[in-house]
Short mmCIF file of C-alpha atoms and ligand atoms in Angstrom, two decimals:
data_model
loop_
_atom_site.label_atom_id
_atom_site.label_comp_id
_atom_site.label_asym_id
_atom_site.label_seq_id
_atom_site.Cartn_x
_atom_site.Cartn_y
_atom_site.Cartn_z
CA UNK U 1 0.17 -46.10 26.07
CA UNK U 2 3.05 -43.80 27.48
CA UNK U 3 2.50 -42.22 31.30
CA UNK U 4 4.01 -38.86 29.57
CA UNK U 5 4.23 -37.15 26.58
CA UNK U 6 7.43 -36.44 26.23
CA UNK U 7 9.47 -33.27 25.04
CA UNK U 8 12.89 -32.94 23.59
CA UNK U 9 13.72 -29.11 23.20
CA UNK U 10 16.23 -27.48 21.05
CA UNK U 11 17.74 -24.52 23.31
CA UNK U 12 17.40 -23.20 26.30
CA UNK U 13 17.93 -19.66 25.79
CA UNK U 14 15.01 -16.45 26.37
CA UNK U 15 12.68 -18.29 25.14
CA UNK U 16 13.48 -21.94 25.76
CA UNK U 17 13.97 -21.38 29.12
CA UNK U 18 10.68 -19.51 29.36
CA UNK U 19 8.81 -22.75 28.34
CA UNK U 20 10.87 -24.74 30.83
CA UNK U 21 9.25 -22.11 33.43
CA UNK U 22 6.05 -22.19 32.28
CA UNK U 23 5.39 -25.76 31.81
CA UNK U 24 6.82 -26.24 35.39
CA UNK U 25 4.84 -23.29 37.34
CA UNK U 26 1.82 -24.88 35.92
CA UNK U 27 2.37 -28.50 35.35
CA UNK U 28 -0.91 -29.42 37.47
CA UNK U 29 -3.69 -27.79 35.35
CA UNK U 30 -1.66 -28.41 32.27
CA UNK U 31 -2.10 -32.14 33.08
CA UNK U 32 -5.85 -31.62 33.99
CA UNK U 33 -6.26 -30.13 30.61
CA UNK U 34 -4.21 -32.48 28.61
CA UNK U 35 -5.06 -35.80 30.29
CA UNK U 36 -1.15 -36.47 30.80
CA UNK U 37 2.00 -34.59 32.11
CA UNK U 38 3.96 -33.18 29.48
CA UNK U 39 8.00 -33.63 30.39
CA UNK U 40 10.49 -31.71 28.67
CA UNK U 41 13.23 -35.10 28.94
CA UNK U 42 16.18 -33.46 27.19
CA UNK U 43 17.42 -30.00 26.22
CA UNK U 44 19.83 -29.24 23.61
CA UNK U 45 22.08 -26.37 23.98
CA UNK U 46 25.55 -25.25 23.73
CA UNK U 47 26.05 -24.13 27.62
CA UNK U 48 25.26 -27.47 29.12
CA UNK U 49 26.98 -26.78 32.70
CA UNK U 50 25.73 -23.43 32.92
CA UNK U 51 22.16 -24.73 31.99
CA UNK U 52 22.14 -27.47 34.35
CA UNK U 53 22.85 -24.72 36.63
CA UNK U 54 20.42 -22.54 36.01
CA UNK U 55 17.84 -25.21 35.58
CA UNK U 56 18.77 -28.12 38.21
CA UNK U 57 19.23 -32.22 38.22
CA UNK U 58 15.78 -32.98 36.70
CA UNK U 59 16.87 -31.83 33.66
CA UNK U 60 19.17 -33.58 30.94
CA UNK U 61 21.17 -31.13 28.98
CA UNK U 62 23.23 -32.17 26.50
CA UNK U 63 25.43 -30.73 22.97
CA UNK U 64 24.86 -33.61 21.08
CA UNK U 65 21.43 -32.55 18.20
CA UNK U 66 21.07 -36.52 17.35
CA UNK U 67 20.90 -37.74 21.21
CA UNK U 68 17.68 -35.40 21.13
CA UNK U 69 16.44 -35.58 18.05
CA UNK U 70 17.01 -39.40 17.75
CA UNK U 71 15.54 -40.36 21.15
CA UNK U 72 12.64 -42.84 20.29
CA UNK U 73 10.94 -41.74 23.64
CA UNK U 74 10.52 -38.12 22.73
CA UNK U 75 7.65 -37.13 20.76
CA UNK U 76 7.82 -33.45 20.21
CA UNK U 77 10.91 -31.34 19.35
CA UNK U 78 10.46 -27.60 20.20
CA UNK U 79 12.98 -25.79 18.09
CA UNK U 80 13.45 -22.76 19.72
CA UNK U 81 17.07 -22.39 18.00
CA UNK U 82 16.69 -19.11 15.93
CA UNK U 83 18.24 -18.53 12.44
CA UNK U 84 18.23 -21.05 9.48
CA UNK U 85 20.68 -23.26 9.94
CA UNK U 86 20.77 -25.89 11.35
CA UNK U 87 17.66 -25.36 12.55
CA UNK U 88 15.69 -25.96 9.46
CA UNK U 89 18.03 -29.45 9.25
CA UNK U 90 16.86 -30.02 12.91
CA UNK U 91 13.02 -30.13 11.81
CA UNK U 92 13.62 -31.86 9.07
CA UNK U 93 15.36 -34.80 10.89
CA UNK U 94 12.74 -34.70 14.19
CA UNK U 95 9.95 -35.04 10.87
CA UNK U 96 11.85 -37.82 8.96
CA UNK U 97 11.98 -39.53 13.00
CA UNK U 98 8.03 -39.34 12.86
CA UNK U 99 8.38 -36.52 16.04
CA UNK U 100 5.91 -33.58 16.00
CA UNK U 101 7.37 -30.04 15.74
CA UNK U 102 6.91 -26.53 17.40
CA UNK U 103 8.70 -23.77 16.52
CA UNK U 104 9.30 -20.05 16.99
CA UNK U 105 11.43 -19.70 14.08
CA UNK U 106 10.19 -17.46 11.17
CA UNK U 107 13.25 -17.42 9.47
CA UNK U 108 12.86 -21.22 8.59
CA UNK U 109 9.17 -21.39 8.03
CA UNK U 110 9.26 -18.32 5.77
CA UNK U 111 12.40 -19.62 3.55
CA UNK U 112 11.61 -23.14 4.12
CA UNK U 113 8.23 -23.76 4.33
CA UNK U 114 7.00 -24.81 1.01
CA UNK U 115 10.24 -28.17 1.96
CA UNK U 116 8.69 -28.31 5.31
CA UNK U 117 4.98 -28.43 5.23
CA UNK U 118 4.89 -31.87 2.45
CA UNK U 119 7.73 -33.55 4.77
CA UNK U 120 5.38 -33.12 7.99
CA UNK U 121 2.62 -33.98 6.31
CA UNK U 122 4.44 -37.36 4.77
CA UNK U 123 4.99 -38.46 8.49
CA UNK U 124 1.93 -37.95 9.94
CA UNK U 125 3.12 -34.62 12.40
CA UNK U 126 1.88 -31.76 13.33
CA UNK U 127 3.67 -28.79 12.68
CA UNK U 128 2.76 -25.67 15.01
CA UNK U 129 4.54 -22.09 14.81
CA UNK U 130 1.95 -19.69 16.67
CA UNK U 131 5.36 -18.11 18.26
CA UNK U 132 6.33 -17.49 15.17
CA UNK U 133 4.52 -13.93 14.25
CA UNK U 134 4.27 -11.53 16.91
CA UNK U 135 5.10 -13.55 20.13
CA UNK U 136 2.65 -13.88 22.40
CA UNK U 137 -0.35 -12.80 20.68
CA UNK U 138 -2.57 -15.69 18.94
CA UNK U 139 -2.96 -15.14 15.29
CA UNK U 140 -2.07 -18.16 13.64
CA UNK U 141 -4.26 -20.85 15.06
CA UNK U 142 -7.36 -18.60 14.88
CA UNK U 143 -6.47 -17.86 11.20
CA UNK U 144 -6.57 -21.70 10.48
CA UNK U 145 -9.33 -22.66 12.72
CA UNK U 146 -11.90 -20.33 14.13
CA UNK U 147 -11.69 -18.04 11.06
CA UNK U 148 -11.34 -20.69 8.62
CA UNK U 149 -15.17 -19.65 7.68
CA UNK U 150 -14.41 -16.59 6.45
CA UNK U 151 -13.20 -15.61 2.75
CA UNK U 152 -9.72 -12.94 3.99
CA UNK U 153 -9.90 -9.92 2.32
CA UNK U 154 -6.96 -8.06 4.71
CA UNK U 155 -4.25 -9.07 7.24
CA UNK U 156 -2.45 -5.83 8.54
CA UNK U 157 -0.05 -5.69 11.01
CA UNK U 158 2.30 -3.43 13.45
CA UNK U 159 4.60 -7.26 13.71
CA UNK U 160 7.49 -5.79 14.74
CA UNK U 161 7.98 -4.22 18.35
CA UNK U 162 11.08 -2.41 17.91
CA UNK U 163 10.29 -0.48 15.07
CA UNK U 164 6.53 0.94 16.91
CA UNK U 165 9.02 1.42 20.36
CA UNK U 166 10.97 3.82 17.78
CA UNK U 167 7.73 5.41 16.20
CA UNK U 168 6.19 5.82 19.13
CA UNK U 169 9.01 7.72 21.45
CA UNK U 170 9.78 9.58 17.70
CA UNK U 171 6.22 10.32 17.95
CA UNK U 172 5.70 11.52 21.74
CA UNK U 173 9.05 12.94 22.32
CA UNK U 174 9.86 14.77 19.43
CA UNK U 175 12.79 12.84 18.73
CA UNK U 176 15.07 11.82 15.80
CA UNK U 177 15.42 8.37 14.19
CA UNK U 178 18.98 8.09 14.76
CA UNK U 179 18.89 9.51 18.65
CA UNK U 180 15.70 6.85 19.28
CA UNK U 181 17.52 3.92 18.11
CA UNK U 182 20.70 4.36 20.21
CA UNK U 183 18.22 4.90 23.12
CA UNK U 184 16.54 1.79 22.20
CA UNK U 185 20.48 -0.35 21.71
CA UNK U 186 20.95 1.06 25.21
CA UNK U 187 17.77 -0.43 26.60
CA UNK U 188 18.14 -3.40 25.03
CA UNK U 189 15.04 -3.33 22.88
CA UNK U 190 17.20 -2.90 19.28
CA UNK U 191 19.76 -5.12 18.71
CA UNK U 192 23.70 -3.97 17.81
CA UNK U 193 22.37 -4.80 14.19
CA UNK U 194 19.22 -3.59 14.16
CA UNK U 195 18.97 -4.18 10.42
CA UNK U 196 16.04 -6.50 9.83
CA UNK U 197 13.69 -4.79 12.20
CA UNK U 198 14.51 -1.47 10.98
CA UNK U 199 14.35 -2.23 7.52
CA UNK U 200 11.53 -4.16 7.53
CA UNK U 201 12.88 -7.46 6.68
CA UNK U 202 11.17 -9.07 10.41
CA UNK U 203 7.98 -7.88 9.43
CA UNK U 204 8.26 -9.33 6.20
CA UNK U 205 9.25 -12.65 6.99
CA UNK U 206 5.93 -12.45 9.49
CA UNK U 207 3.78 -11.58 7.05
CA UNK U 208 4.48 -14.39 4.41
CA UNK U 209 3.28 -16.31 7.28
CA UNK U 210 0.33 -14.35 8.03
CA UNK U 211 -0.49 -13.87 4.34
CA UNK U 212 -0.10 -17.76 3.77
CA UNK U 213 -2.15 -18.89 6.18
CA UNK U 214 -4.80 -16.19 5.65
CA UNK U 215 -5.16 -16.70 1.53
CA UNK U 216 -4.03 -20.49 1.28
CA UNK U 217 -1.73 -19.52 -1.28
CA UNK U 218 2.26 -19.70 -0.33
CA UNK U 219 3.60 -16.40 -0.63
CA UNK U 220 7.31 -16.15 -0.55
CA UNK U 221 9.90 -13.77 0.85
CA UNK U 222 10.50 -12.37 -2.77
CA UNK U 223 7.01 -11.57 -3.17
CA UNK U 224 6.79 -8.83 -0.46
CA UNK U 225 7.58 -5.35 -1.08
CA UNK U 226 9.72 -3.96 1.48
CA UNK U 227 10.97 -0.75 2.94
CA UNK U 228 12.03 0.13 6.40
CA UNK U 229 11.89 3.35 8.65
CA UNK U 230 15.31 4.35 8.22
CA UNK U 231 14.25 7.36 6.55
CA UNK U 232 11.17 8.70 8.32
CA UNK U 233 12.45 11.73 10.23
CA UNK U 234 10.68 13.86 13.24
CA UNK U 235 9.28 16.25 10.98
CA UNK U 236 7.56 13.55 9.17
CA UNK U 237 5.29 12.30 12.07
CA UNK U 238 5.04 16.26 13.30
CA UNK U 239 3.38 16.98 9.53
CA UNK U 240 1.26 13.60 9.88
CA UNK U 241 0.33 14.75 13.38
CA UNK U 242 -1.14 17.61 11.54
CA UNK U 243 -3.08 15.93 9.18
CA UNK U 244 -4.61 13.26 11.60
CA UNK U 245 -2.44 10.53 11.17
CA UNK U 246 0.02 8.20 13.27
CA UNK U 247 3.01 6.32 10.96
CA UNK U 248 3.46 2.54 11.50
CA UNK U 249 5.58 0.48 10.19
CA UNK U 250 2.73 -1.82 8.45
CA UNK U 251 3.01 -5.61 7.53
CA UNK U 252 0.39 -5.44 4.66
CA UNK U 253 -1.61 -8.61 3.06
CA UNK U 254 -4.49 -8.16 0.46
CA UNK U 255 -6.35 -10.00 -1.17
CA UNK U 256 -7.13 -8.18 -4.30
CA UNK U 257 -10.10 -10.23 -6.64
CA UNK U 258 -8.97 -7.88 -9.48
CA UNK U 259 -5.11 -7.98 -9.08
CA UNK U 260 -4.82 -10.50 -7.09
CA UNK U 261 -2.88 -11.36 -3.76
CA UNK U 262 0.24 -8.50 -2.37
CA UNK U 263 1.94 -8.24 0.70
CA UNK U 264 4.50 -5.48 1.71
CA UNK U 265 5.99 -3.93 4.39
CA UNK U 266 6.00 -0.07 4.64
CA UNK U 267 6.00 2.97 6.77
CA UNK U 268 2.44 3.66 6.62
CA UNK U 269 0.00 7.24 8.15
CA UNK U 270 -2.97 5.74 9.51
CA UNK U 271 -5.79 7.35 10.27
CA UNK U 272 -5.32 8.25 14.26
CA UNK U 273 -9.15 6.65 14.37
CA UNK U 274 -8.10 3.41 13.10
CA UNK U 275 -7.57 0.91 15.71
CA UNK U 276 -3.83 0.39 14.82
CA UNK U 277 -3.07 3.77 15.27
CA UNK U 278 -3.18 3.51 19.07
CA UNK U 279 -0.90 0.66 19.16
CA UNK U 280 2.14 1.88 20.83
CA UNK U 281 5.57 1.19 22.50
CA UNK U 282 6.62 -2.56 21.99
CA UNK U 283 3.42 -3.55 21.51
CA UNK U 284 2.23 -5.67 18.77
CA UNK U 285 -1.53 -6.22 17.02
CA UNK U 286 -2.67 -7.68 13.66
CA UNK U 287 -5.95 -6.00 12.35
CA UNK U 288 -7.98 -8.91 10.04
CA UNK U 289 -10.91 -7.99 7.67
CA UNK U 290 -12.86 -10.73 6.76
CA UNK U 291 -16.09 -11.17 4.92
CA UNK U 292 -17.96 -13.10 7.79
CA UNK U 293 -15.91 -11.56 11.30
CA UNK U 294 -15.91 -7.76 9.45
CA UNK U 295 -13.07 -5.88 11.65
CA UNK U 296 -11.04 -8.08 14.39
CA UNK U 297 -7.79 -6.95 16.34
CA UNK U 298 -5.30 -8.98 17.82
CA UNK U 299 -3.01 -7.06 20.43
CA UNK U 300 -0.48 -7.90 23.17
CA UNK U 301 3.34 -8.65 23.26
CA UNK U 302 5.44 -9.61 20.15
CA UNK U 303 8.78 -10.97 21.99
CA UNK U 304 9.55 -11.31 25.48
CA UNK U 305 10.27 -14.88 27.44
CA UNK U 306 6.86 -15.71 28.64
CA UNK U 307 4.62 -14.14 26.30
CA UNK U 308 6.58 -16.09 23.53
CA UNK U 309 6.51 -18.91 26.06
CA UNK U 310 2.74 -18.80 26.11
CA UNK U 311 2.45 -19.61 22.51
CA UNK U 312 5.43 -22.22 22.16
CA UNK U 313 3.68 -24.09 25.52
CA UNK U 314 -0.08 -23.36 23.74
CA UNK U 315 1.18 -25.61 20.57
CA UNK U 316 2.85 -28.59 22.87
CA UNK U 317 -0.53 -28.66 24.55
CA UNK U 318 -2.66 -29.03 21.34
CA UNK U 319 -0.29 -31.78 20.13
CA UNK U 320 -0.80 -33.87 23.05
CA UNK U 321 -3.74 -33.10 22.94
CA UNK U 322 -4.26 -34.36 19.42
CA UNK U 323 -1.91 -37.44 20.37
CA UNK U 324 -4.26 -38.14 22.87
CA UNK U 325 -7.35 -38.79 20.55
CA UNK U 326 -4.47 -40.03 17.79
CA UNK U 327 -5.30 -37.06 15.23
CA UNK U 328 -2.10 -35.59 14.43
CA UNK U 329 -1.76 -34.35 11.33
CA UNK U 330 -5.30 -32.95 11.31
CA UNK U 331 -4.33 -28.94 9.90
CA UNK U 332 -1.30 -29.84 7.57
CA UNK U 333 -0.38 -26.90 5.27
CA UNK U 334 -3.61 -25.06 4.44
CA UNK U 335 -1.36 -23.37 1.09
CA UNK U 336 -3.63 -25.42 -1.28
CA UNK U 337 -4.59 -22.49 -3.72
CA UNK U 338 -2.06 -21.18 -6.30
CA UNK U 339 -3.46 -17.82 -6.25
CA UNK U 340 -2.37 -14.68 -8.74
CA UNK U 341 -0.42 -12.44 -7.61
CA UNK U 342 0.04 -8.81 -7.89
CA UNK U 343 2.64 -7.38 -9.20
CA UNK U 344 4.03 -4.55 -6.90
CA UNK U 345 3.85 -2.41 -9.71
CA UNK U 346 0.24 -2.56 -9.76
CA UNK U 347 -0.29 -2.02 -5.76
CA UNK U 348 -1.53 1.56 -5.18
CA UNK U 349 -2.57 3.63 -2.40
CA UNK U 350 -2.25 7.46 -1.54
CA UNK U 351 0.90 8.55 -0.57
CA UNK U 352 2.51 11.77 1.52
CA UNK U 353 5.69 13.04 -0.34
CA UNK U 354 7.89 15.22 1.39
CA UNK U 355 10.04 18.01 -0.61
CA UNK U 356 12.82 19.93 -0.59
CA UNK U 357 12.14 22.97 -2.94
CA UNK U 358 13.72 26.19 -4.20
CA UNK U 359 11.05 29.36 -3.25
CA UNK U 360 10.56 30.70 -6.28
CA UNK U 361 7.69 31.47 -8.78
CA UNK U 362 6.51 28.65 -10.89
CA UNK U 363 7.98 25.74 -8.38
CA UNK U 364 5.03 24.59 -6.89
CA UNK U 365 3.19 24.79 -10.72
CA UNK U 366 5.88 22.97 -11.86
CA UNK U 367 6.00 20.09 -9.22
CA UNK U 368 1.66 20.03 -9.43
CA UNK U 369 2.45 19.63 -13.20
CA UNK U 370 4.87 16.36 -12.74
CA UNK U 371 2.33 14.80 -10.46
CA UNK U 372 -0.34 15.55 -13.23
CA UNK U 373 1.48 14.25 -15.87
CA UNK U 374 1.18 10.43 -14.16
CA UNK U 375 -2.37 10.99 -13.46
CA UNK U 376 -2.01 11.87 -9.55
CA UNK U 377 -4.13 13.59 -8.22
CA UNK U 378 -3.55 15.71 -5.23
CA UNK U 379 -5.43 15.65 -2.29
CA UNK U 380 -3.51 17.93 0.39
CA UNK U 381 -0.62 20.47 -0.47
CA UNK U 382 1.32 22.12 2.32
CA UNK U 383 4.48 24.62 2.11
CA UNK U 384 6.35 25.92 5.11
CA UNK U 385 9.04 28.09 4.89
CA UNK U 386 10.76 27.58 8.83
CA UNK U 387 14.31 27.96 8.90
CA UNK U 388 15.14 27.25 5.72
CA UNK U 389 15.73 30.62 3.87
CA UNK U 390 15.59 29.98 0.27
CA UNK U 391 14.70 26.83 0.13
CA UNK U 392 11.13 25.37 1.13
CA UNK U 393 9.88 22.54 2.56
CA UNK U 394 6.77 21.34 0.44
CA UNK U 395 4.14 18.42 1.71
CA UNK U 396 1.89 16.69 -0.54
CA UNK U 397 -0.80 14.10 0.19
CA UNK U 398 -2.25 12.18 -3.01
CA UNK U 399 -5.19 10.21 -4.00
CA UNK U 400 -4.43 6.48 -4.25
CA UNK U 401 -1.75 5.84 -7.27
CA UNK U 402 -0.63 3.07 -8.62
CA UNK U 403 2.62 2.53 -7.58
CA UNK U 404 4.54 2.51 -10.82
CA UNK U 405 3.12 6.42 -11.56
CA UNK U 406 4.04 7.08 -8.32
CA UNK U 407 7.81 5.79 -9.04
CA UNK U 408 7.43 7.98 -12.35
CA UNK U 409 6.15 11.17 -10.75
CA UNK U 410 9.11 10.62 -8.68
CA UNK U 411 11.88 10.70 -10.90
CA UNK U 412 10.26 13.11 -13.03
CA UNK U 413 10.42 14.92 -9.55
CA UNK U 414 14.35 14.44 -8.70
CA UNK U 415 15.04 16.26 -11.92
CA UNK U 416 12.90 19.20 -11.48
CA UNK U 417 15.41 22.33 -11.39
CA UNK U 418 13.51 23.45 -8.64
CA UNK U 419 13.41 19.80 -6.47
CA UNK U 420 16.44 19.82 -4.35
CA UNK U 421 15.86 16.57 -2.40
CA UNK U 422 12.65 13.91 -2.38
CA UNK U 423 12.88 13.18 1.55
CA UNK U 424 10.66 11.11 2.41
CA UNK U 425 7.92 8.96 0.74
CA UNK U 426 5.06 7.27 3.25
CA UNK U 427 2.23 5.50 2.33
CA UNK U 428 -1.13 6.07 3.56
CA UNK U 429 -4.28 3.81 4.50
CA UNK U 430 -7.20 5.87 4.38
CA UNK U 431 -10.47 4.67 3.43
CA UNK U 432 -11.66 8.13 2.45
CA UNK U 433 -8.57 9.03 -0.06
CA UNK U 434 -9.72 7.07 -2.88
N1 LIG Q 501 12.79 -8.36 16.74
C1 LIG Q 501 11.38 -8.59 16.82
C2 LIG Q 501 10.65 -7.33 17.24
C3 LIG Q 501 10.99 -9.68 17.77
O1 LIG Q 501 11.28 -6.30 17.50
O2 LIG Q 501 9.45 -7.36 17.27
C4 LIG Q 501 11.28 -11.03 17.21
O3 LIG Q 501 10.61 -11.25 16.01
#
């Protein structure tokens, strides 16, 4: 039997250094609770003087993957990398070496996952990703063990901080999209290319995890519906304000027993009751509905260096824990369903349509009439007049529609002589608009 368990980590970045930090401040009690110290013995990253730096001597840096990932001593690689490649490569080899993995990387596991899961479980390893969705806040491993009871009818999520920073200063301030996200590059919470948060495609990759884990069925990137919040403008959340309801950017997982199993990502006016709805700034919470728990929330921080740290240094711990007792290998994949799925045709819900109108007699008759014609039925109707002279601005909350009539009410919209503009399109999650 080893003194240690030993660590081999792949970058030393945010994150990576985070874990060095934590597993250091509170080596003693992490011993207590593991039974041995854990030792990270050698880092991976590209800055090796500058590391060695930052770190100090007790540390061995080095550029080389293999001399890490080949090292017969080590028996847990924490990829903490980022992107696909080579990180997905990287976990593949540590597997194929018989070393346990933890990773933060949802990229990998949500492209990569279905190659992955059969190659860990081939070797014996334990695989662990709680960093992996929504930082700091633990939602996988209480998915797979202490809810593993229950029968999943929901997973929805606010996954993505950046976008609810954006929604939420939009929301209290006033503000515009475009003059919240260059306030948010400045601060350093959006990135220069603040594509895949803002158009959903973070969220998405978070909830094919989520949605995995939570229906045993493996849901893939091209199974989730996805739209960002590129076009939600102030105006929006000021006419949602007004009808009692906050817009999220959801990460949405059902589990339909009729249509079977959807996931999308979508602006989304929630009820300002609804739990979710008070979730602001960069905060991050997945809301779960299951048939034995009812209603549970998970809150707290999605990214940052410790609370991402906290989850990365939560999954070494239960691996040496489970090396301890020798029961690796315990929770492989838990995707062992092939469930249907629904087609995202078929998904429905009401939705808030926003207009751009000509004022004159018969336009609101004939936009009622296109809605009719694909069997929505509406639910709220508004029409302000503002600054905008000839043209009107006209608001209309439906009951739930499918979302192929709702496509079809749209374009039947667009070509309306009196439709100017369809501006804006938002989902909406409310029990009582059925
Ligand atoms: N970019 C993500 C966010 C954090 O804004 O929440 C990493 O997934």
């Amino acid at each position: 039997m080893k003194d240690f368990i030993n660590v081999g980590l792949l970058g030393a970045g945010t994150v990576g250094g985070g874990v060095i930090k934590v597993l250091e401040k509170n080596a003693a009690a992490i011993t207590q609770k593991v039974g041995k110290p854990i030792r990270i013995t050698k880092i991976l990253d590209r800055n090796v003087e500058a590391r060695q730096k930052e770190f100090g001597d007790q540390y061995i840096f080095t550029d080389a993957p293999e001399e890490v990932l080949n090292d017969k001593d080590i028996d847990i690689i924490v990829e903490l990398l980022g992107r696909e490649h080579p990180a997905k490569e990287y976990i593949a080899q540590a597997f194929e070496n018989g070393k346990h993995v933890v990773t933060a990387n949802k990229d990998v596991l949500a492209r990569y996952g279905s190659e992955l899961f059969p190659l860990a479980e081939k070797h014996h390893c334990d695989f662990m990703f709680e960093a992996s969705v929504c930082g700091g806040i633990p939602i996988i491993e209480p998915l797979k063990t202490s809810m593993a009871a229950n029968t999943i009818h929901s997973v929805m999520g606010i996954v993505n901080g950046t976008t609810n920073y954006m929604l939420t200063k939009m929301s209290n301030e006033h503000l515009e999209y475009e003059d919240v996200l260059k306030e948010a590059q400045e601060k350093g919470y959006a990135e220069s290319d603040p594509t895949a948060d803002v158009g959903g495609l973070d969220a998405a990759r978070k909830i094919v995890i989520l949605a995995s884990i939570a229906f045993n069925t493996r849901i893939s990137l091209d199974d989730v519906l996805v739209e960002g919040i590129e076009s939600i403008e102030a105006s929006d959340i000021k006419y949602a304000q007004n009808l009692g309801y906050a817009i999220k950017l959801l990460a949405i997982a059902k589990n339909d027993p009729e249509n079977g199993v959807m996931a999308c990502v979508k602006p989304t006016m929630l009820p300002l009751s609804h739990p979710l709805a008070g979730v602001n700034g960069v905060y991050n919470a997945v809301f779960v509905n299951g048939d034995a728990i009812g209603e549970a929330m998970f809150l707290g921080l999605g990214a940052g260096r410790l609370p991402t740290a906290s989850s990365v240094c939560g999954d070494i711990i239960e691996i040496a824990r489970n090396m301890q007792y020798h029961s690796n290998g315990r929770i492989s994949c838990t995707c062992f369903k092939e469930k249907k799925l629904c087609p995202p045709e078929k998904m429905s819900a009401p939705a808030y349509i926003r207009l751009q109108v000509l004022d004159q007699p018969g336009a609101l008759a004939a936009i009622a009439a296109a809605f009719g014609a694909q069997n929505v039925s509406l639910r709220n109707v508004l029409q302000t007049n503002g600054v905008l002279g000839q043209k009107a601005e006209v608001v209309v909350v439906t009951h739930s529609v499918s979302e192929s009539n709702l496509q079809m009410a749209l374009q039947i919209l667009q070509v309306l002589p009196v439709v100017e503009k369809v501006s804006c399109v938002i989902r909406v999650e409310d029990s009582s608009l059925s």
